[in-house]
Short mmCIF file of C-alpha atoms in Angstrom, two decimals:
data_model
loop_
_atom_site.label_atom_id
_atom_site.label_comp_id
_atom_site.label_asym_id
_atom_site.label_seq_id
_atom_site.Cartn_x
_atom_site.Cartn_y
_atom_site.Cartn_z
CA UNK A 1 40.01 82.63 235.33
CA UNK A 2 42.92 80.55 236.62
CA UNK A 3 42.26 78.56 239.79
CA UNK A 4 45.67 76.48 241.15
CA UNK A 5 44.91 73.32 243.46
CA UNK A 6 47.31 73.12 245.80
CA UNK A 7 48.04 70.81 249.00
CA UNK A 8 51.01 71.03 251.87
CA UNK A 9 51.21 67.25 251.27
CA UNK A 10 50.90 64.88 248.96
CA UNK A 11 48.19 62.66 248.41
CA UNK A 12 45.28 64.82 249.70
CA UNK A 13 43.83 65.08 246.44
CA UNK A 14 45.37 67.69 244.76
CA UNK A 15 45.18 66.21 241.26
CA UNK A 16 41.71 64.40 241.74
CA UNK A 17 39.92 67.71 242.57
CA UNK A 18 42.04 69.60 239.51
CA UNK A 19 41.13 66.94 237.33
CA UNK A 20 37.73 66.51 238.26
CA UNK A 21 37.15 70.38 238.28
CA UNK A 22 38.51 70.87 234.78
CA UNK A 23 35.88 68.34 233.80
CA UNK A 24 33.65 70.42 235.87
CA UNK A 25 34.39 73.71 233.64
CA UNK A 26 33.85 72.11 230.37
CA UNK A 27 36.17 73.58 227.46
CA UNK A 28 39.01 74.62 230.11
CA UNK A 29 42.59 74.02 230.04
CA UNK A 30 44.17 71.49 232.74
CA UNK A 31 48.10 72.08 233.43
CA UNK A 32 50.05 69.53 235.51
CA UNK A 33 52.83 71.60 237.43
CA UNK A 34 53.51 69.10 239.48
CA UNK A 35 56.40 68.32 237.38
CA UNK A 36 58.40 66.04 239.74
CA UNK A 37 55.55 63.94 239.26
CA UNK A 38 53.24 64.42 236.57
CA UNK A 39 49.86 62.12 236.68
CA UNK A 40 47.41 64.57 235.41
CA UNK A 41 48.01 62.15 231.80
CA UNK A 42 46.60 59.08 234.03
CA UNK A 43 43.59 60.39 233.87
CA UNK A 44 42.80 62.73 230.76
CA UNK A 45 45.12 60.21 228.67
CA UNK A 46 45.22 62.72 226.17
CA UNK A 47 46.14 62.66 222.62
CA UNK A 48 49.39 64.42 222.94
CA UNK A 49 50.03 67.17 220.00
CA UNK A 50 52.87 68.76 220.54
CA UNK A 51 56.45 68.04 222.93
CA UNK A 52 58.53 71.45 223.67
CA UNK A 53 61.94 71.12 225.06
CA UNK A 54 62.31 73.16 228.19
CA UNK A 55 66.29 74.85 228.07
CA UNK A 56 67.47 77.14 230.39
CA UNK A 57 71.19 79.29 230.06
CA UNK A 58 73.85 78.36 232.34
CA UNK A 59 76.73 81.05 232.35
CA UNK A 60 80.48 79.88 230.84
CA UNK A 61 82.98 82.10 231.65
CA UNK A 62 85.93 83.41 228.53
CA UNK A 63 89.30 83.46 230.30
CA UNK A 64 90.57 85.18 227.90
CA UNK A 65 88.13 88.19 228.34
CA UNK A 66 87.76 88.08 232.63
CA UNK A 67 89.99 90.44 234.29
CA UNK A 68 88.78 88.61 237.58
CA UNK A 69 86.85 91.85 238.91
CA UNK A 70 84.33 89.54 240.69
CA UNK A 71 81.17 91.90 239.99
CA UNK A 72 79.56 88.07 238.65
CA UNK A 73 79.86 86.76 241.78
CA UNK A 74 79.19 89.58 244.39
CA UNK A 75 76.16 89.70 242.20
CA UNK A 76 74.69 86.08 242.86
CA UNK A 77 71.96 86.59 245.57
CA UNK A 78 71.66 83.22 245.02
CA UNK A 79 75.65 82.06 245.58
CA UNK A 80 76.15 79.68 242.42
CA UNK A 81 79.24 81.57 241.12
CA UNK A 82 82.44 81.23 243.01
CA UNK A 83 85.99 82.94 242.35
CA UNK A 84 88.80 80.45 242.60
CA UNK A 85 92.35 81.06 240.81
CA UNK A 86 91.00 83.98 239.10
CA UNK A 87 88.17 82.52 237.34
CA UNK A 88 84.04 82.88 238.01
CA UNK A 89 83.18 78.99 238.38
CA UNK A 90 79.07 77.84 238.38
CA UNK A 91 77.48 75.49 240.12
CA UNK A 92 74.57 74.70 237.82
CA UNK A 93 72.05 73.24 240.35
CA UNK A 94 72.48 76.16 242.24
CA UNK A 95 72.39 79.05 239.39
CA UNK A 96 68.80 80.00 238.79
CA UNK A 97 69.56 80.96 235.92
CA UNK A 98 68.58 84.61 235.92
CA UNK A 99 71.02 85.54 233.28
CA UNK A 100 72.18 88.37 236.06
CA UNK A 101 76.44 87.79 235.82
CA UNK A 102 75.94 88.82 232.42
CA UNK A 103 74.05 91.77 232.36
CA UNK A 104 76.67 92.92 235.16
CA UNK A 105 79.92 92.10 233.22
CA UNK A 106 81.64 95.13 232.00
CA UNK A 107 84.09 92.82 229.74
CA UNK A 108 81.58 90.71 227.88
CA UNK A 109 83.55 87.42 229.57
CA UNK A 110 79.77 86.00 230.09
CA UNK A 111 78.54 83.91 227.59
CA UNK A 112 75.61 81.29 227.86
CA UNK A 113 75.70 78.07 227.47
CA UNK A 114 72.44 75.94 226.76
CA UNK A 115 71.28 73.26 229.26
CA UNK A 116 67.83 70.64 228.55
CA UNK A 117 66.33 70.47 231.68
CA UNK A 118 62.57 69.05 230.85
CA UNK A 119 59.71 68.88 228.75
CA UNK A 120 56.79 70.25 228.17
CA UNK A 121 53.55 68.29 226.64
CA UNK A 122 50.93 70.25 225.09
CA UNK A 123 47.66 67.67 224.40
CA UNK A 124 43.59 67.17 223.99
CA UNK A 125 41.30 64.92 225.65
CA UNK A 126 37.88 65.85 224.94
CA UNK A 127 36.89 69.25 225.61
CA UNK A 128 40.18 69.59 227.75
CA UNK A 129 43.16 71.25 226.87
CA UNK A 130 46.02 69.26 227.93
CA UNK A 131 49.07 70.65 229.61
CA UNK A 132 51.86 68.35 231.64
CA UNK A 133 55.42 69.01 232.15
CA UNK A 134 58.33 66.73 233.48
CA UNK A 135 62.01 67.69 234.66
CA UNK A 136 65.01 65.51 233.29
CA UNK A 137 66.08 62.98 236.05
CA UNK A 138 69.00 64.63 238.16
CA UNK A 139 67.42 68.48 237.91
CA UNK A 140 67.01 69.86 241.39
CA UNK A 141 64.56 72.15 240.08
CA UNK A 142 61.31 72.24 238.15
CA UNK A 143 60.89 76.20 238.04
CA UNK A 144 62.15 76.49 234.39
CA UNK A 145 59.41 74.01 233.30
CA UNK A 146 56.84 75.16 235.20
CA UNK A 147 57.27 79.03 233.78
CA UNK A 148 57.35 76.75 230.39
CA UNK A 149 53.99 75.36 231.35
CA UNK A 150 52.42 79.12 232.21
CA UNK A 151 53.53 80.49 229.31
CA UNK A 152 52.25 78.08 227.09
CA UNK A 153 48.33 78.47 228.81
CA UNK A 154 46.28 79.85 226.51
CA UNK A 155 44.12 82.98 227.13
CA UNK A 156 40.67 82.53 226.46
CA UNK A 157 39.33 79.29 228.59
CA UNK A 158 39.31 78.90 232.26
CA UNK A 159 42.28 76.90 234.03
CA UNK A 160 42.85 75.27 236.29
CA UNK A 161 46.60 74.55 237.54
CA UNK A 162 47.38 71.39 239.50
CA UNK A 163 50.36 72.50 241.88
CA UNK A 164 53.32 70.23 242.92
CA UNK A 165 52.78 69.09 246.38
CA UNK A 166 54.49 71.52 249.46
CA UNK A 167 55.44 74.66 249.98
CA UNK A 168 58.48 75.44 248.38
CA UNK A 169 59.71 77.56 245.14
CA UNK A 170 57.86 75.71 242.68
CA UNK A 171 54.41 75.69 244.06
CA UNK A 172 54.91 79.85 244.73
CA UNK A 173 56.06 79.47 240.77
CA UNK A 174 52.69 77.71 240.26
CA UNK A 175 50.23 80.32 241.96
CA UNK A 176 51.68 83.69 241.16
CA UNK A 177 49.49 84.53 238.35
CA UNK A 178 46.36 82.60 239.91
CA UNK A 179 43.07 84.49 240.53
CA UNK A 180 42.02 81.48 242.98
CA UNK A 181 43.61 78.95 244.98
CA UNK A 182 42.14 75.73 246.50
CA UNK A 183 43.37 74.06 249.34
CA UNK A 184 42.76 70.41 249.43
CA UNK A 185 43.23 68.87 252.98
CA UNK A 186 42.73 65.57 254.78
CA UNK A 187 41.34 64.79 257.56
CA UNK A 188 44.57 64.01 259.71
CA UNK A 189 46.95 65.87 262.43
CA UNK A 190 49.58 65.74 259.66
CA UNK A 191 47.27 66.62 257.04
CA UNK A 192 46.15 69.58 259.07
CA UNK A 193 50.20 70.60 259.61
CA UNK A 194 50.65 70.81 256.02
CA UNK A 195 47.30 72.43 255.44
CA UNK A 196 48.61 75.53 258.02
CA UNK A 197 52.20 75.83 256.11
CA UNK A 198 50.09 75.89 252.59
CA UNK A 199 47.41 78.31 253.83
CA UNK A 200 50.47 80.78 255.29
CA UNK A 201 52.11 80.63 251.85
CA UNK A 202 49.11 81.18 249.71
CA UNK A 203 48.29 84.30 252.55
CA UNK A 204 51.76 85.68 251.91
CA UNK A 205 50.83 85.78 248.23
CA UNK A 206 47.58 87.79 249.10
CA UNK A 207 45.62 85.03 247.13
CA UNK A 208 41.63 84.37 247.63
CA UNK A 209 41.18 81.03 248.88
CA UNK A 210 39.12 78.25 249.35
CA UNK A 211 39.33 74.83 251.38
CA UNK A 212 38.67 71.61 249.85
CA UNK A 213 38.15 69.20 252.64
CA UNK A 214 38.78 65.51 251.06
CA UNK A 215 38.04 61.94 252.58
CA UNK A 216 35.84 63.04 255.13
CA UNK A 217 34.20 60.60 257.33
CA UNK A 218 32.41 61.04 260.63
CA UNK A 219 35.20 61.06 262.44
CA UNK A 220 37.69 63.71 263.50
CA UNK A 221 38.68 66.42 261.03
CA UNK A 222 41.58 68.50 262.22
CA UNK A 223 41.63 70.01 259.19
CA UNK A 224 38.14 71.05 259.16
CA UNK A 225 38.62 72.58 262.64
CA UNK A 226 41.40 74.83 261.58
CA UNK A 227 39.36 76.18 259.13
CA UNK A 228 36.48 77.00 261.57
CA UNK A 229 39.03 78.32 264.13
CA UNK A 230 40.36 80.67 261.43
CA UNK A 231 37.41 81.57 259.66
CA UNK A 232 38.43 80.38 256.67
CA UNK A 233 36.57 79.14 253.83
CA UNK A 234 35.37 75.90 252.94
CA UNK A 235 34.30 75.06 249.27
CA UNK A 236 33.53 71.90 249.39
CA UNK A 237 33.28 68.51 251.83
CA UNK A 238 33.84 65.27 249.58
CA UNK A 239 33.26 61.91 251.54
CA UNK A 240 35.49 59.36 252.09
CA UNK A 241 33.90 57.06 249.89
CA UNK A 242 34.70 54.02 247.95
CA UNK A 243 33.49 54.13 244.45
CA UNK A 244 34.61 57.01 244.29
CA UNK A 245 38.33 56.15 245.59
CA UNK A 246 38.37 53.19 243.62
CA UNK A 247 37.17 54.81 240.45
CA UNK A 248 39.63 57.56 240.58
CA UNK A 249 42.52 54.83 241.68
CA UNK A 250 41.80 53.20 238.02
CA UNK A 251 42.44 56.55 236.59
CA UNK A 252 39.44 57.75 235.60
CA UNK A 253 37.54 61.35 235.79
CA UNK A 254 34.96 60.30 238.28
CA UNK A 255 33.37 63.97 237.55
CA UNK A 256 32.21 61.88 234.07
CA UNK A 257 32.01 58.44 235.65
CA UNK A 258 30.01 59.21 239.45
CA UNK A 259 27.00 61.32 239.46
CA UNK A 260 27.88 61.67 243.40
CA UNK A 261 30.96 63.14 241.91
CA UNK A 262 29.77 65.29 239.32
CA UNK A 263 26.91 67.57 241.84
CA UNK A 264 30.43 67.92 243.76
CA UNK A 265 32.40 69.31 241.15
CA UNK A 266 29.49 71.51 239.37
CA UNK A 267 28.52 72.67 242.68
CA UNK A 268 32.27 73.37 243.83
CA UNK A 269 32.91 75.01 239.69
CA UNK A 270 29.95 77.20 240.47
CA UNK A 271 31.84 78.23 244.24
CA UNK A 272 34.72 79.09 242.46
CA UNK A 273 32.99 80.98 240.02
CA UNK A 274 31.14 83.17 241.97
CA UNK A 275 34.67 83.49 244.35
CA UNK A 276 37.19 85.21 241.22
CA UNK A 277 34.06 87.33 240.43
CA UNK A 278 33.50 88.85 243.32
CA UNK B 1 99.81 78.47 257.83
CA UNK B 2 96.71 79.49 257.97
CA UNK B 3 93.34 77.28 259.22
CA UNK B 4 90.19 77.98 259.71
CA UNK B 5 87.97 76.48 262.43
CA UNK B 6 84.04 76.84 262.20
CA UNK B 7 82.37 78.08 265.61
CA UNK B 8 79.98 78.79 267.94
CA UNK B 9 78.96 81.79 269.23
CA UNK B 10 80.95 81.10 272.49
CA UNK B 11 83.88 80.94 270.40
CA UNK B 12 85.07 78.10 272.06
CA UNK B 13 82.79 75.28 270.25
CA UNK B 14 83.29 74.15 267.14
CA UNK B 15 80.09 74.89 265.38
CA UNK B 16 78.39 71.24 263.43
CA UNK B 17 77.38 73.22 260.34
CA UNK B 18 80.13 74.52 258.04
CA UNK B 19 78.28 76.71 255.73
CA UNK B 20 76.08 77.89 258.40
CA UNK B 21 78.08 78.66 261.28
CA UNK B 22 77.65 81.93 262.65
CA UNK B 23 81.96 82.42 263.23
CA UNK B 24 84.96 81.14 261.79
CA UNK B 25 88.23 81.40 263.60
CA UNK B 26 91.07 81.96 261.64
CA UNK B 27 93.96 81.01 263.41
CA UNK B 28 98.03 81.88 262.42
CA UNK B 29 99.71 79.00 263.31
CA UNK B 30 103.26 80.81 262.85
CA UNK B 31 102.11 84.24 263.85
CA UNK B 32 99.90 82.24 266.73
CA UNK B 33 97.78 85.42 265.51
CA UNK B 34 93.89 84.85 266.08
CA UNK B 35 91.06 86.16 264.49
CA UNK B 36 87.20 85.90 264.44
CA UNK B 37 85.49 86.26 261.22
CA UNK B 38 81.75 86.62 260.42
CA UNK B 39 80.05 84.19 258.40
CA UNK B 40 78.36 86.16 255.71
CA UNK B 41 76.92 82.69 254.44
CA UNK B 42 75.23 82.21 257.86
CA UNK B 43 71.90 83.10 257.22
CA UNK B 44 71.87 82.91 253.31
CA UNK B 45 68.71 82.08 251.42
CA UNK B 46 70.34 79.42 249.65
CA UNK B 47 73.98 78.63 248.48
CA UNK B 48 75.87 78.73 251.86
CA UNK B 49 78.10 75.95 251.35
CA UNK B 50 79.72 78.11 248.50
CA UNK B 51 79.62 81.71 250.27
CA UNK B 52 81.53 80.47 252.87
CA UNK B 53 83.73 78.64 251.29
CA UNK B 54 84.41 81.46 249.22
CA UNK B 55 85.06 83.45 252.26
CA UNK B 56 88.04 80.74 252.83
CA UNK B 57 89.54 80.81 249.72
CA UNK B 58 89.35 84.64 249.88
CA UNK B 59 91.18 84.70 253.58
CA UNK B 60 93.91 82.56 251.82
CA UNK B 61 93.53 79.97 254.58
CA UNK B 62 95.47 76.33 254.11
CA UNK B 63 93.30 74.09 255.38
CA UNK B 64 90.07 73.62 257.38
CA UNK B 65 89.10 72.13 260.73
CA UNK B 66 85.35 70.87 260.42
CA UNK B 67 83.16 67.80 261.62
CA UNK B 68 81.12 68.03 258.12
CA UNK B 69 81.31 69.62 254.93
CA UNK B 70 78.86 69.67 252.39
CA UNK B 71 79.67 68.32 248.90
CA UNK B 72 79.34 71.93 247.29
CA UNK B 73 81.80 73.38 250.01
CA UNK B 74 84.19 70.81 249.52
CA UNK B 75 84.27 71.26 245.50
CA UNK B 76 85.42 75.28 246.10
CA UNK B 77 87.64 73.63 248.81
CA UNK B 78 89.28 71.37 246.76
CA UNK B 79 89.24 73.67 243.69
CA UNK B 80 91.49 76.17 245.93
CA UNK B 81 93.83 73.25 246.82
CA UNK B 82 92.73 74.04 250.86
CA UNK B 83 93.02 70.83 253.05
CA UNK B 84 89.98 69.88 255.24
CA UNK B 85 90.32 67.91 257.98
CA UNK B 86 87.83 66.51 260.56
CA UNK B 87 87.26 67.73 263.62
CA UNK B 88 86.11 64.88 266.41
CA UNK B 89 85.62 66.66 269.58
CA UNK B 90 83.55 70.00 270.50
CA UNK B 91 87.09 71.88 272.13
CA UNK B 92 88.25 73.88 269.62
CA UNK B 93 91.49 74.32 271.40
CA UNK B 94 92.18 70.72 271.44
CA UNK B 95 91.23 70.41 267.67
CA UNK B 96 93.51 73.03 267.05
CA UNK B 97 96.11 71.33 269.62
CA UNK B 98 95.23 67.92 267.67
CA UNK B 99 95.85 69.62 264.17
CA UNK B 100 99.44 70.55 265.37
CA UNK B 101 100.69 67.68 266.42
CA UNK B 102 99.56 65.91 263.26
CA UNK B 103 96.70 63.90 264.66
CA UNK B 104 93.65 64.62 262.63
CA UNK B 105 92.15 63.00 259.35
CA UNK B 106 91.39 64.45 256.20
CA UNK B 107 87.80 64.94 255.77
CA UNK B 108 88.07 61.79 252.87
CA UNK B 109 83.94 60.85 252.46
CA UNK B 110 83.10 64.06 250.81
CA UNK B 111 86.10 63.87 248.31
CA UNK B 112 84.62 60.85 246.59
CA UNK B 113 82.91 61.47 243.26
CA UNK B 114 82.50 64.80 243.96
CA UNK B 115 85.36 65.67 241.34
CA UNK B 116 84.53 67.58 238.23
CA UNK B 117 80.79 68.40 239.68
CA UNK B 118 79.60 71.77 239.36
CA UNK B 119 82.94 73.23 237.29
CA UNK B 120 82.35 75.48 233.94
CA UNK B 121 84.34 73.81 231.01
#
């Protein structure tokens, strides 16, 4: 099964409950989309085996060969080509780069040029296998690592994927092939915002899901209420506590570290279970 | 000439947003010959700095009257060899008024390091 943690915000949690559930599952594989910024390696620190270069295939146009028909760019959806003096011209951050300008080019003027945009680390730590990936400073997107990333999961241990925070094109990226997804919230208005936009994206997707409520004290937990108001599933409740928080802020797996921690994460593991088989 | 005001709905404001303004008007300034275009860029997923601009270059317009101009606008802009100029009131009639007698700026901040950006070799 693939599970994907996701949050609408940062810092709810999102990589202490992947990591600590990929503990949880034993021999599973842990992948760190979150790509922007990668910390999953804080706390697996894994013996890194193998680096893949992540390329994508930016169009270059032949002058020679272009009779200026435009098909190219009436074909961008996504607007990166533009026709100016009788020439296609790209504008790599916005090209996706879906290789579509050349299919549709009668006059074989398309050609592709190769472009590094990332990395990919493939690693072991302990029973875990180890994936993280990172963009190349100046990228505006992480979407060609992050298909990197899937495509190098392997098929026969359970996964669990820890998203990049939001709600944007590279968290939808993250989830699309997910049997599960968890939520992770805190207990705040703004956490509760974020929680909504995250829950209406993962709903659009027609995804099973399950809240994580983190940090929870006595106190208020708008969070928790919009799950009760909307009937919608809570997995677990961890506590706002400080070993814990402390623990996990020195990097390590508290799931190993915490037995408070680790009847969370076997009990939330066997949830999650029980959730993709149903 | 030709120029090419972005506006709002009322057609007599000039819209904030150039990519996504819902109308440009194209104005004639020889012809005094008016027209209201579209802006198939308005409500694009992503990209709408470069549709519209693309509409510009396509209308074969000389310059541009705009408060703001995004940096991927201005490279098409500049690529075509179309002028844009700021815009510093709301009236588009007086911006237009303005523009004739010589009296508004070149839009210079977005020109800056935004050469050679985003250009196939």
């Amino acid at each position: 099964m693939k599970i994907a943690i996701l949050s609408g915000k940062g810092g709810t949690g999102k990589t202490f409950v992947a990591v600590n559930l990929a503990a949880a599952l034993g021999k599973s594989t842990y992948v760190d989309c979150d790509v922007e910024e990668p910390n999953g390696k804080l706390f697996f620190k894994p013996e890194i085996i193998e680096k893949k270069k992540v390329t994508i295939y930016l169009p270059a146009f032949d002058k020679e060969k272009c009779v200026g028909c435009r098909e190219c760019v009436d074909f961008c959806r996504f607007n990166a080509l533009v026709f100016i003096k009788g020439t296609p011209i790209v504008f790599p951050e916005i090209c996706h780069p879906c290789g579509g300008c050349k299919i549709v080019c009668k006059y074989d003027a398309v050609s592709e040029e190769k472009k590094e945009v990332g990395e990919v680390l493939v690693g072991k730590s302990g029973e875990t296998h180890f994936l993280s990936g990172i963009m190349n400073i100046g990228e505006a997107s992480g979407v060609p690592v992050i298909k990197e990333l899937l495509g190098s999961i392997p098929d026969n241990r359970n996964t669990v994927i820890d998203c990049p925070p939001g709600s944007g094109c590279m968290v939808m990226e993250s989830i699309k092939d997910v049997d599960y997804c968890i939520l992770v919230a805190e207990p705040t208005e703004f956490g509760r915002h974020n929680l909504e936009m995250v829950h209406q994206l993962v709903t659009v997707f027609e995804k099973p899901l399950g809240i994580v409520l983190n940090k929870c004290t006595e106190e208020e937990n708008p969070s928790k209420d919009f799950c009760l108001e909307n009937k919608i599933d809570i997995v677990a409740e961890i506590p706002f506590d400080k070993d814990l928080g402390r623990d996990n802020s020195n990097g390590e797996i508290v799931y190993y570290s915490n037995d408070k921690a680790k009847r969370i994460f076997n009990v939330l593991s066997g949830i999650v279970e029980k959730k993709v088989c149903q | 000439m030709k120029i090419i005001i972005p506006v709002n709905e009322d057609k007599g404001t000039v819209c904030v947003s150039f990519g996504r303004t819902p109308l440009f008007l194209m104005v004639d300034l020889e012809t005094k010959e008016r027209e209201f275009i579209v802006n198939p860029a308005a409500d694009a997923a992503g990209g709408a700095g470069t549709k519209a601009a693309q509409l510009i270059v396509d209308k074969k317009a000389d310059a541009v009257l705009t408060p703001r101009c995004g940096q991927n606008a201005a490279i098409v802009l500049d690529a075509a060899e179309i002028k844009i100029y700021k815009t510093t009131s709301e009236d588009v009639e007086k911006e237009i008024e303005k523009f004739n007698q010589g009296k508004l700026e070149i839009l210079s901040e977005i020109h800056e390091g935004f050469h050679n950006h985003g250009f196939s070799k």
